[in-house]
Coordinates of N, CA and C in Angstrom, one line a residue:
Chain A
A180 N -20.4 -7.7 -101.0 CA -21.8 -8.1 -101.8 C -22.3 -6.5 -102.3
Q181 N -23.3 -6.7 -103.2 CA -23.4 -5.7 -104.2 C -24.8 -5.1 -103.6
S182 N -25.3 -4.1 -103.2 CA -26.0 -3.3 -102.5 C -26.3 -1.9 -103.4
V183 N -27.7 -1.6 -103.1 CA -28.0 -0.1 -103.6 C -28.9 0.5 -102.2
A184 N -28.5 1.8 -101.8 CA -29.2 2.2 -100.7 C -30.0 3.4 -101.3
Q185 N -31.2 3.6 -100.4 CA -31.8 4.8 -100.9 C -32.2 5.2 -99.1
P186 N -31.5 6.0 -98.8 CA -31.3 6.4 -97.4 C -32.4 6.9 -96.8
E187 N -33.6 7.5 -97.9 CA -34.8 8.3 -97.3 C -35.9 7.1 -97.6
D188 N -36.8 6.9 -96.7 CA -37.9 6.2 -96.9 C -38.7 7.4 -97.4
Q189 N -38.8 8.3 -97.5 CA -39.8 9.3 -97.7 C -39.5 10.5 -98.1
V190 N -39.7 11.2 -99.2 CA -39.3 12.5 -99.3 C -40.8 13.5 -99.4
N191 N -40.6 14.5 -99.0 CA -41.8 15.5 -99.0 C -41.0 16.7 -99.7
V192 N -42.1 17.1 -100.8 CA -41.7 18.5 -101.4 C -42.9 19.3 -101.8
A193 N -42.9 20.5 -101.8 CA -44.2 21.3 -102.0 C -43.8 21.3 -103.8
E194 N -45.1 21.5 -104.2 CA -45.6 21.5 -105.5 C -44.4 22.7 -106.4
G195 N -43.9 22.6 -107.4 CA -42.8 23.7 -107.8 C -41.6 24.0 -107.5
N196 N -41.5 23.2 -106.2 CA -39.8 23.1 -105.7 C -39.1 22.0 -106.2
P197 N -37.7 22.4 -106.4 CA -36.9 21.0 -106.7 C -37.0 19.9 -106.0
L198 N -36.8 18.8 -106.6 CA -36.8 17.6 -105.9 C -35.5 16.8 -105.9
T199 N -35.1 16.2 -105.0 CA -33.7 15.3 -105.0 C -34.3 13.8 -104.3
V200 N -34.1 13.0 -104.8 CA -34.2 11.4 -104.3 C -32.9 10.6 -104.5
K201 N -32.3 10.6 -103.4 CA -30.9 10.0 -103.2 C -30.6 8.4 -103.4
C202 N -29.7 8.0 -104.0 CA -29.3 6.6 -104.2 C -28.2 6.3 -104.3
T203 N -27.4 5.7 -103.7 CA -25.9 5.2 -103.6 C -25.9 3.5 -103.8
Y204 N -24.8 3.3 -104.3 CA -24.6 2.0 -104.5 C -23.3 1.3 -104.2
S205 N -23.1 0.1 -104.2 CA -22.0 -0.5 -103.8 C -22.0 -1.9 -104.7
V206 N -21.2 -1.6 -105.9 CA -21.2 -2.6 -106.9 C -19.9 -2.7 -107.6
S207 N -19.2 -3.9 -107.9 CA -17.8 -3.8 -108.3 C -18.0 -3.5 -109.8
G208 N -16.7 -2.7 -110.4 CA -16.8 -2.1 -111.6 C -17.3 -1.1 -111.8
N209 N -17.9 -0.7 -112.9 CA -18.8 0.5 -113.5 C -20.1 0.0 -113.6
P210 N -21.2 -0.3 -112.9 CA -22.6 -0.5 -113.3 C -23.1 0.4 -114.2
Y211 N -24.3 -0.3 -114.5 CA -25.4 0.3 -115.2 C -26.4 0.6 -114.2
L212 N -26.9 1.8 -114.3 CA -27.6 2.7 -113.2 C -28.9 2.9 -113.8
F213 N -30.1 2.9 -113.0 CA -31.7 3.0 -113.5 C -32.2 3.5 -112.3
W214 N -33.3 4.4 -112.7 CA -34.5 4.8 -111.9 C -35.8 4.3 -112.7
Y215 N -36.5 3.7 -111.8 CA -37.9 3.4 -112.0 C -38.8 4.0 -111.1
V216 N -40.3 4.2 -111.5 CA -41.1 4.9 -110.7 C -42.5 3.6 -110.5
Q217 N -43.0 3.7 -109.5 CA -44.2 2.9 -109.4 C -45.5 3.8 -108.8
Y218 N -46.4 3.8 -109.5 CA -47.5 4.2 -108.9 C -48.5 3.3 -108.6
P219 N -49.5 3.4 -107.3 CA -50.1 2.7 -106.6 C -50.9 1.4 -107.5
N220 N -50.6 0.3 -107.2 CA -51.2 -1.1 -107.7 C -50.9 -0.8 -109.4
R221 N -49.4 -0.7 -109.7 CA -48.9 -0.5 -111.0 C -47.6 -1.3 -111.2
G222 N -47.3 -1.7 -112.2 CA -45.7 -2.1 -112.0 C -45.0 -1.0 -112.1
L223 N -43.7 -1.3 -112.3 CA -42.6 -0.2 -112.7 C -42.3 0.4 -113.7
Q224 N -42.4 1.7 -113.7 CA -42.3 2.2 -115.1 C -40.7 2.9 -115.2
F225 N -39.9 2.8 -116.3 CA -38.5 3.0 -116.9 C -38.6 4.5 -116.7
L226 N -37.4 5.2 -115.9 CA -37.5 6.7 -116.2 C -36.2 6.8 -116.9
L227 N -35.1 6.4 -116.4 CA -33.9 6.6 -117.0 C -32.6 5.9 -116.6
K228 N -31.8 5.7 -117.3 CA -30.6 4.9 -117.1 C -29.3 5.9 -117.4
Y229 N -28.1 5.4 -116.8 CA -27.0 5.5 -117.1 C -26.3 4.2 -117.6
I230 N -25.8 4.6 -118.9 CA -24.7 3.3 -119.3 C -23.2 3.8 -119.2
T231 N -22.8 5.0 -120.0 CA -21.6 5.6 -120.0 C -21.7 7.0 -120.4
G232 N -20.5 7.8 -120.7 CA -20.6 9.1 -121.1 C -21.0 10.3 -120.2
D233 N -21.8 11.2 -120.6 CA -22.1 12.2 -120.1 C -22.7 11.8 -118.4
N234 N -22.1 12.4 -117.5 CA -22.7 12.3 -116.2 C -24.0 12.6 -115.8
L235 N -24.8 13.7 -116.7 CA -26.3 14.0 -116.1 C -27.0 13.3 -117.2
V236 N -27.9 12.6 -117.1 CA -28.6 11.9 -117.8 C -30.2 12.4 -117.8
K237 N -30.7 12.6 -118.8 CA -32.1 13.1 -118.8 C -33.2 12.1 -119.2
G238 N -34.3 11.9 -118.4 CA -35.3 11.1 -118.8 C -36.7 11.3 -118.9
S239 N -37.6 10.5 -118.8 CA -39.1 10.8 -118.9 C -39.5 11.8 -118.0
Y240 N -40.7 12.5 -118.5 CA -41.5 13.4 -117.3 C -40.4 14.4 -116.5
G241 N -39.4 15.0 -117.3 CA -38.7 16.0 -116.8 C -37.8 15.6 -115.5
F242 N -37.3 14.1 -115.5 CA -36.6 13.9 -114.5 C -35.2 13.8 -115.0
E243 N -34.3 14.0 -114.1 CA -33.0 13.6 -114.5 C -32.2 13.1 -113.6
A244 N -30.7 12.6 -113.6 CA -30.0 12.0 -112.8 C -28.8 12.3 -112.9
E245 N -27.8 12.5 -111.8 CA -26.5 12.6 -112.0 C -25.5 11.4 -111.3
F246 N -24.8 11.0 -112.3 CA -24.0 10.0 -112.0 C -22.7 10.7 -111.3
N247 N -22.2 10.1 -110.1 CA -21.1 10.6 -109.5 C -20.1 9.4 -109.1
K248 N -19.3 9.2 -109.8 CA -18.4 7.6 -109.6 C -17.6 7.8 -108.2
S249 N -17.2 8.9 -108.0 CA -16.3 9.2 -106.6 C -17.2 8.9 -105.5
Q250 N -18.2 9.3 -105.7 CA -19.3 9.1 -104.5 C -20.2 7.9 -104.7
T251 N -20.0 7.3 -105.6 CA -21.1 6.1 -105.8 C -22.2 6.2 -105.8
S252 N -23.0 7.6 -106.5 CA -24.0 8.1 -106.2 C -24.8 7.9 -107.6
F253 N -26.1 7.9 -107.6 CA -27.1 8.4 -108.9 C -28.1 9.0 -108.4
H254 N -28.4 10.2 -107.9 CA -29.4 10.6 -107.4 C -30.2 11.5 -108.5
L255 N -31.8 11.1 -108.3 CA -32.8 11.4 -109.2 C -33.2 13.1 -108.9
K256 N -33.4 14.0 -109.9 CA -33.5 15.1 -109.7 C -34.7 15.6 -110.7
K257 N -35.5 16.7 -110.2 CA -36.2 17.2 -111.2 C -36.4 18.8 -110.6
P258 N -36.5 19.6 -111.5 CA -36.2 21.1 -111.1 C -37.7 21.8 -110.4
S259 N -38.9 21.2 -111.0 CA -39.8 21.5 -110.5 C -40.9 20.7 -110.1
A260 N -41.2 19.9 -109.2 CA -42.0 19.0 -108.7 C -43.5 19.1 -109.0
L261 N -44.2 18.1 -109.6 CA -45.8 18.1 -109.8 C -46.4 17.3 -108.5
V262 N -47.6 17.4 -108.1 CA -48.5 16.8 -107.5 C -48.4 15.3 -108.0
S263 N -48.7 15.3 -109.5 CA -48.6 14.0 -110.1 C -47.4 13.2 -110.2
D264 N -46.3 13.5 -109.6 CA -45.1 12.8 -109.2 C -44.9 12.0 -108.2
S265 N -45.8 12.3 -107.2 CA -46.3 11.6 -105.9 C -46.4 9.8 -106.2
A266 N -45.4 9.2 -105.9 CA -45.3 7.8 -106.3 C -44.1 7.0 -105.6
L267 N -43.4 5.9 -105.9 CA -42.7 5.1 -105.1 C -41.5 5.1 -106.2
Y268 N -40.2 5.5 -105.8 CA -39.2 5.4 -106.9 C -38.1 4.4 -106.2
F269 N -37.8 3.7 -107.4 CA -36.6 2.7 -107.0 C -35.5 3.1 -107.9
C270 N -34.0 2.9 -107.1 CA -33.0 3.0 -108.0 C -32.3 1.6 -108.3
A271 N -31.7 1.4 -109.3 CA -31.3 -0.2 -109.6 C -30.1 -0.1 -110.0
V272 N -29.3 -1.3 -110.0 CA -28.4 -1.3 -110.6 C -28.0 -2.6 -111.1
R273 N -27.0 -2.9 -112.3 CA -26.6 -3.9 -112.9 C -25.2 -4.1 -113.3
R274 N -24.5 -4.9 -112.7 CA -23.0 -5.0 -113.0 C -22.8 -5.1 -114.7
R275 N -21.8 -4.3 -115.1 CA -21.2 -4.1 -116.6 C -20.9 -5.6 -116.9
G276 N -21.3 -5.9 -118.1 CA -21.1 -7.3 -118.5 C -21.9 -8.2 -118.2
S277 N -22.9 -7.9 -117.3 CA -23.8 -8.8 -116.9 C -25.0 -8.8 -117.6
Q278 N -25.7 -10.1 -117.9 CA -27.1 -10.1 -118.7 C -28.0 -10.3 -117.8
G279 N -27.9 -10.3 -116.7 CA -29.0 -10.7 -115.7 C -29.6 -9.6 -114.7
N280 N -29.9 -10.0 -113.5 CA -30.9 -9.3 -113.0 C -30.4 -7.8 -112.4
L281 N -31.4 -7.1 -112.2 CA -31.3 -5.7 -111.2 C -31.2 -5.9 -110.3
I282 N -30.4 -4.8 -109.6 CA -30.4 -5.0 -108.0 C -31.3 -3.6 -107.3
F283 N -32.3 -3.8 -106.7 CA -33.0 -2.6 -106.4 C -32.8 -2.3 -105.2
G284 N -32.8 -1.0 -104.8 CA -33.0 0.0 -103.6 C -34.2 -0.4 -102.9
K285 N -34.4 -0.3 -101.9 CA -35.7 -0.4 -100.8 C -37.0 0.8 -101.5
G286 N -36.8 1.7 -102.2 CA -37.7 2.6 -102.6 C -37.7 3.6 -101.7
T287 N -38.2 4.7 -102.4 CA -38.4 6.1 -101.8 C -39.7 6.6 -102.3
K288 N -40.5 6.7 -101.1 CA -41.8 7.4 -101.5 C -41.9 9.1 -101.5
L289 N -42.3 9.2 -102.6 CA -42.1 10.7 -103.1 C -43.6 11.5 -103.0
S290 N -43.7 12.3 -102.0 CA -45.0 12.9 -101.6 C -44.8 14.4 -102.1
V291 N -45.8 15.0 -103.3 CA -45.7 16.3 -103.5 C -47.1 17.1 -103.0
K292 N -47.0 18.2 -102.4 CA -48.1 18.6 -101.7 C -48.3 20.0 -102.6
P293 N -49.5 20.3 -102.9 CA -50.0 21.6 -103.5 C -49.6 22.9 -102.9
Chain B
G32 N -46.5 0.1 -128.8 CA -47.1 -1.3 -129.0 C -47.3 -2.0 -127.6
A33 N -47.6 -3.3 -127.7 CA -47.9 -4.0 -126.3 C -46.9 -3.9 -125.4
G34 N -47.2 -3.8 -124.1 CA -46.2 -3.9 -123.2 C -46.2 -5.4 -122.8
V35 N -45.4 -5.6 -121.4 CA -45.4 -6.7 -120.8 C -46.9 -6.9 -120.0
S36 N -47.5 -8.3 -120.2 CA -48.8 -8.5 -119.8 C -48.6 -9.6 -118.5
Q37 N -49.2 -9.8 -117.8 CA -49.4 -10.5 -116.8 C -51.0 -11.0 -116.2
S38 N -51.0 -12.5 -115.9 CA -52.0 -12.8 -115.6 C -52.1 -13.9 -114.6
P39 N -53.1 -14.0 -113.7 CA -54.1 -13.1 -113.4 C -53.4 -12.0 -112.7
S40 N -54.3 -10.8 -112.7 CA -53.7 -9.8 -111.9 C -53.9 -9.9 -110.3
N41 N -54.9 -10.7 -109.9 CA -55.0 -11.0 -108.7 C -55.1 -12.4 -108.4
K42 N -54.5 -13.1 -107.3 CA -54.6 -14.6 -107.3 C -54.9 -14.8 -105.7
V43 N -55.8 -15.3 -104.9 CA -56.0 -15.6 -104.0 C -55.9 -17.1 -103.6
T44 N -55.6 -17.7 -102.7 CA -55.2 -19.2 -102.8 C -55.1 -19.4 -101.3
E45 N -55.3 -20.9 -101.1 CA -55.3 -21.3 -100.0 C -53.9 -22.0 -99.5
K46 N -53.4 -21.9 -98.5 CA -52.1 -22.6 -97.8 C -52.0 -24.0 -98.4
G47 N -51.3 -24.4 -99.2 CA -50.7 -25.7 -99.6 C -51.4 -25.8 -101.1
K48 N -51.9 -24.9 -101.8 CA -52.3 -25.2 -103.2 C -51.3 -24.9 -104.1
D49 N -51.1 -25.1 -105.4 CA -50.3 -24.8 -106.3 C -50.8 -23.6 -107.1
V50 N -50.0 -22.6 -107.4 CA -50.3 -21.6 -108.3 C -49.4 -21.7 -109.7
E51 N -50.2 -20.8 -110.5 CA -49.2 -20.7 -111.9 C -49.5 -19.1 -112.2
L52 N -48.5 -18.5 -112.4 CA -48.3 -17.1 -112.9 C -48.0 -16.9 -114.0
R53 N -48.6 -16.1 -115.1 CA -48.1 -16.2 -116.3 C -47.7 -14.7 -116.8
C54 N -46.6 -14.9 -117.7 CA -46.1 -13.7 -118.3 C -45.7 -13.8 -119.8
D55 N -46.6 -12.6 -120.6 CA -46.4 -12.5 -122.0 C -45.4 -11.2 -121.9
P56 N -44.4 -11.4 -122.4 CA -43.1 -10.7 -122.8 C -43.3 -9.6 -123.9
I57 N -42.8 -8.5 -124.0 CA -42.9 -7.7 -125.2 C -42.3 -8.8 -126.6
S58 N -43.1 -8.5 -127.8 CA -42.8 -9.3 -128.7 C -41.4 -9.0 -129.2
G59 N -40.7 -10.0 -129.1 CA -39.2 -10.0 -129.9 C -38.2 -9.8 -128.7
H60 N -38.5 -9.9 -127.3 CA -37.7 -9.9 -126.1 C -37.3 -11.2 -125.9
T61 N -35.8 -11.1 -126.2 CA -35.5 -12.3 -125.6 C -35.0 -12.7 -124.4
A62 N -34.9 -11.6 -123.4 CA -34.8 -11.9 -122.2 C -35.9 -11.6 -121.3
L63 N -36.2 -12.4 -120.2 CA -37.1 -12.4 -119.6 C -36.9 -12.6 -117.8
Y64 N -37.5 -11.8 -116.9 CA -37.1 -11.8 -115.7 C -38.3 -11.9 -114.7
W65 N -38.3 -12.5 -113.7 CA -39.2 -12.6 -112.7 C -38.5 -12.0 -111.2
Y66 N -39.4 -11.0 -111.0 CA -39.1 -10.6 -109.4 C -40.2 -10.7 -108.5
R67 N -39.7 -10.5 -107.4 CA -41.0 -10.9 -106.4 C -40.8 -9.2 -105.4
Q68 N -42.1 -8.7 -105.1 CA -42.0 -7.3 -104.5 C -43.0 -7.5 -103.0
S69 N -42.5 -7.6 -102.0 CA -42.9 -7.7 -100.6 C -42.6 -6.6 -99.6
L70 N -43.5 -6.2 -98.9 CA -43.3 -5.3 -97.9 C -41.9 -5.3 -97.1
G71 N -41.6 -6.4 -96.7 CA -40.6 -6.7 -95.9 C -39.3 -6.8 -96.5
Q72 N -39.3 -7.4 -97.9 CA -38.0 -7.8 -98.7 C -37.8 -6.8 -99.9
G73 N -38.8 -5.8 -100.0 CA -38.4 -5.1 -101.1 C -38.6 -5.8 -102.3
L74 N -37.6 -5.5 -103.5 CA -37.9 -6.2 -104.8 C -36.6 -7.2 -104.9
E75 N -37.3 -8.3 -104.9 CA -36.2 -9.5 -105.2 C -35.9 -10.2 -106.4
F76 N -34.9 -10.2 -107.2 CA -35.0 -11.1 -108.3 C -35.2 -12.7 -108.1
L77 N -36.2 -13.4 -108.9 CA -35.9 -14.7 -109.0 C -35.3 -15.5 -109.8
I78 N -35.8 -15.2 -111.1 CA -35.3 -15.9 -112.3 C -35.0 -15.4 -113.5
Y79 N -34.0 -15.6 -114.6 CA -33.6 -15.1 -115.6 C -33.6 -15.9 -116.7
F80 N -34.3 -15.8 -117.6 CA -34.4 -16.4 -119.0 C -33.8 -15.6 -120.1
Q81 N -32.6 -16.2 -120.9 CA -32.4 -15.9 -122.3 C -33.0 -16.8 -123.2
G82 N -33.9 -16.5 -123.8 CA -34.4 -17.5 -124.7 C -35.1 -18.6 -123.9
N83 N -35.2 -19.7 -124.1 CA -36.1 -20.6 -123.3 C -35.1 -21.3 -122.3
S84 N -33.9 -20.9 -121.9 CA -32.9 -21.4 -121.0 C -32.9 -20.3 -120.1
A85 N -32.6 -20.8 -118.6 CA -32.7 -20.3 -117.6 C -31.1 -20.0 -116.9
P86 N -30.3 -19.2 -117.6 CA -28.9 -19.1 -117.1 C -28.7 -18.6 -115.6
D87 N -29.6 -18.1 -115.1 CA -29.5 -17.5 -113.5 C -31.1 -17.9 -112.9
K88 N -31.0 -18.9 -112.2 CA -32.3 -19.0 -111.1 C -31.9 -19.0 -109.6
S89 N -30.9 -18.1 -109.3 CA -30.3 -18.0 -108.1 C -31.4 -17.5 -107.1
G90 N -32.3 -16.6 -107.5 CA -33.1 -15.9 -106.5 C -34.3 -16.6 -106.5
L91 N -34.5 -17.8 -106.8 CA -35.5 -18.8 -106.3 C -35.4 -19.3 -104.9
P92 N -36.6 -18.8 -104.1 CA -36.4 -19.0 -102.5 C -36.4 -20.4 -102.3
S93 N -37.0 -21.3 -102.8 CA -36.9 -22.7 -102.5 C -37.4 -23.5 -103.7
D94 N -37.2 -24.7 -103.4 CA -37.5 -25.9 -104.4 C -38.8 -25.8 -104.9
R95 N -39.9 -25.4 -104.1 CA -41.4 -25.2 -104.5 C -41.5 -24.1 -105.5
F96 N -40.5 -23.2 -105.6 CA -40.8 -22.5 -106.9 C -40.0 -22.6 -108.3
S97 N -40.9 -22.8 -109.3 CA -40.0 -23.1 -110.8 C -40.6 -22.3 -111.6
A98 N -39.7 -22.3 -112.6 CA -40.4 -21.1 -113.9 C -40.0 -22.0 -115.3
E99 N -40.9 -21.9 -116.3 CA -40.3 -22.2 -117.4 C -40.6 -21.2 -118.6
R100 N -40.2 -21.5 -119.7 CA -40.4 -20.4 -121.0 C -40.5 -21.4 -122.2
T101 N -41.3 -21.0 -123.0 CA -41.5 -21.8 -124.1 C -41.6 -21.0 -125.3
G102 N -41.0 -21.6 -126.5 CA -41.1 -20.6 -127.7 C -40.3 -19.3 -127.5
G103 N -39.6 -19.3 -126.8 CA -38.9 -18.2 -126.4 C -39.7 -16.8 -126.1
S104 N -41.0 -17.1 -125.6 CA -41.9 -15.8 -125.3 C -42.5 -16.2 -124.1
V105 N -43.8 -16.8 -124.0 CA -44.5 -17.0 -122.6 C -43.7 -17.6 -121.5
S106 N -43.9 -17.0 -120.2 CA -43.2 -17.8 -119.4 C -44.4 -17.9 -118.0
T107 N -43.9 -19.0 -117.4 CA -45.2 -19.4 -116.3 C -44.0 -19.8 -115.3
L108 N -44.5 -19.1 -113.9 CA -44.0 -19.2 -112.6 C -44.9 -20.0 -111.9
T109 N -44.4 -21.0 -111.4 CA -45.1 -22.1 -110.4 C -44.9 -22.3 -109.2
I110 N -45.6 -22.1 -108.5 CA -45.6 -22.0 -106.8 C -46.2 -23.3 -106.3
Q111 N -45.4 -24.2 -105.6 CA -46.0 -25.5 -105.1 C -46.3 -25.3 -103.8
R112 N -47.2 -25.8 -103.2 CA -47.6 -25.8 -102.0 C -47.5 -24.6 -101.4
T113 N -48.2 -23.6 -101.6 CA -48.0 -22.3 -101.4 C -47.9 -22.1 -99.7
Q114 N -47.2 -21.1 -99.2 CA -47.1 -20.9 -97.8 C -47.7 -19.2 -97.6
Q115 N -48.0 -18.9 -96.5 CA -48.4 -17.5 -96.1 C -47.1 -16.4 -96.6
E116 N -45.9 -16.7 -96.6 CA -44.7 -15.9 -96.9 C -44.7 -15.9 -98.3
D117 N -45.4 -16.7 -99.2 CA -45.4 -16.5 -100.6 C -46.3 -15.4 -101.1
S118 N -46.9 -14.8 -100.1 CA -47.8 -13.7 -100.3 C -46.8 -12.6 -100.9
A119 N -47.1 -12.1 -102.1 CA -46.2 -10.9 -102.7 C -47.0 -10.3 -104.0
V120 N -46.4 -9.3 -104.6 CA -46.5 -9.2 -105.9 C -45.5 -9.7 -106.6
Y121 N -46.1 -10.4 -107.7 CA -44.9 -11.1 -108.5 C -44.9 -10.3 -110.0
L122 N -43.6 -9.7 -110.3 CA -43.6 -8.8 -111.2 C -42.7 -9.4 -112.4
C123 N -42.8 -9.5 -113.5 CA -42.4 -9.8 -114.7 C -41.4 -8.8 -115.8
A124 N -40.5 -8.9 -116.1 CA -39.8 -7.9 -117.1 C -39.1 -8.4 -118.2
S125 N -39.3 -7.8 -119.4 CA -38.3 -8.3 -120.3 C -37.7 -7.2 -121.2
S126 N -36.6 -7.6 -121.6 CA -35.5 -7.0 -122.5 C -35.2 -7.4 -123.6
S127 N -34.7 -6.8 -124.5 CA -33.8 -7.3 -125.7 C -32.4 -7.6 -125.6
A128 N -32.4 -7.5 -124.1 CA -30.9 -8.0 -123.7 C -29.9 -6.9 -124.5
R129 N -29.7 -6.7 -125.5 CA -28.8 -5.9 -126.1 C -29.1 -5.4 -127.4
T130 N -29.2 -4.0 -127.6 CA -29.8 -3.4 -128.8 C -28.5 -3.7 -130.0
S131 N -29.0 -3.3 -131.1 CA -28.0 -3.6 -132.1 C -27.1 -2.6 -132.1
G132 N -27.0 -1.9 -131.3 CA -25.8 -0.9 -131.2 C -25.0 -1.3 -130.0
G133 N -25.3 -2.4 -129.3 CA -24.5 -3.2 -128.3 C -24.8 -2.6 -126.9
E134 N -25.7 -1.7 -126.9 CA -26.0 -1.0 -125.5 C -27.0 -2.0 -124.6
I135 N -26.8 -1.8 -123.3 CA -27.6 -2.8 -122.7 C -28.9 -2.4 -122.6
D136 N -29.9 -3.0 -122.9 CA -31.5 -2.4 -123.0 C -31.9 -2.4 -121.7
T137 N -33.1 -1.8 -121.8 CA -33.8 -1.6 -120.6 C -35.0 -2.7 -120.5
Q138 N -35.1 -3.0 -119.0 CA -36.2 -4.0 -118.8 C -37.6 -3.1 -118.3
Y139 N -38.2 -3.8 -119.1 CA -39.8 -3.2 -118.9 C -40.6 -4.4 -118.2
F140 N -41.3 -3.6 -117.2 CA -42.1 -4.4 -116.3 C -43.5 -4.6 -116.7
G141 N -44.2 -5.6 -116.1 CA -45.7 -5.9 -116.4 C -46.3 -5.3 -115.5
P142 N -47.5 -5.2 -115.2 CA -48.4 -4.7 -113.9 C -48.4 -5.8 -112.8
G143 N -47.9 -6.6 -112.6 CA -47.9 -7.6 -111.8 C -48.8 -8.7 -111.4
T144 N -48.6 -9.6 -110.8 CA -49.8 -10.4 -110.2 C -49.7 -10.6 -108.6
R145 N -50.5 -10.0 -108.0 CA -50.8 -10.1 -106.6 C -51.2 -11.3 -106.0
L146 N -50.4 -12.1 -105.2 CA -50.6 -13.4 -104.8 C -51.0 -13.0 -103.2
T147 N -52.0 -13.5 -103.0 CA -52.5 -13.9 -101.4 C -52.5 -15.0 -101.0
V148 N -52.1 -15.5 -100.2 CA -52.0 -17.1 -99.6 C -52.9 -17.0 -98.2
L149 N -53.8 -17.6 -98.2 CA -54.8 -17.3 -97.0 C -54.4 -18.6 -96.0

């Protein structure tokens, strides 16, 4: 069965420090990988995606993610966290060649303290 | 340009009533998706439309749930005889399915409809 794991329910970071939100996946083949962010009472906003090519993907708001095929991971990172980054982050995958749905992780709540 | 819009933003209904949730995708997007977000289940896929056809409706939890899309644009998700376990945020997303360069396009989400069944 295909699945996405976000092992941390919550990540706490001090403002200005680097942050990492972890994601691992179990999907056959080489999937497409995505990160979305959700602010309170809002829909999901797209941050970045990995399709092919360079393993380091840069996205919106200074976020980046590193694809590691051997570890089947796609961790989200940011060099310097902002209080405004506090939100719920979702990792998602979609099977290559599929036109269909995203499979989401359970989400990780990021809290950045001043 | 305009993003995905959903209406209503909030819906409170009584158990046993039918509800309709509406999604207006981004203009020109041929693919449309419905997801459900609840505390216990996270984000679950419900149904996918390509144009007006639904090649994948495997996520619909029961036959009380149905959806249609007309004119390759607006979609309506209908829940009949609502139950308390239907309470959730229903999210709609759209994508162009594939860009002109062949790359898989991104799904863009609407703000959701929060459904509460009393």
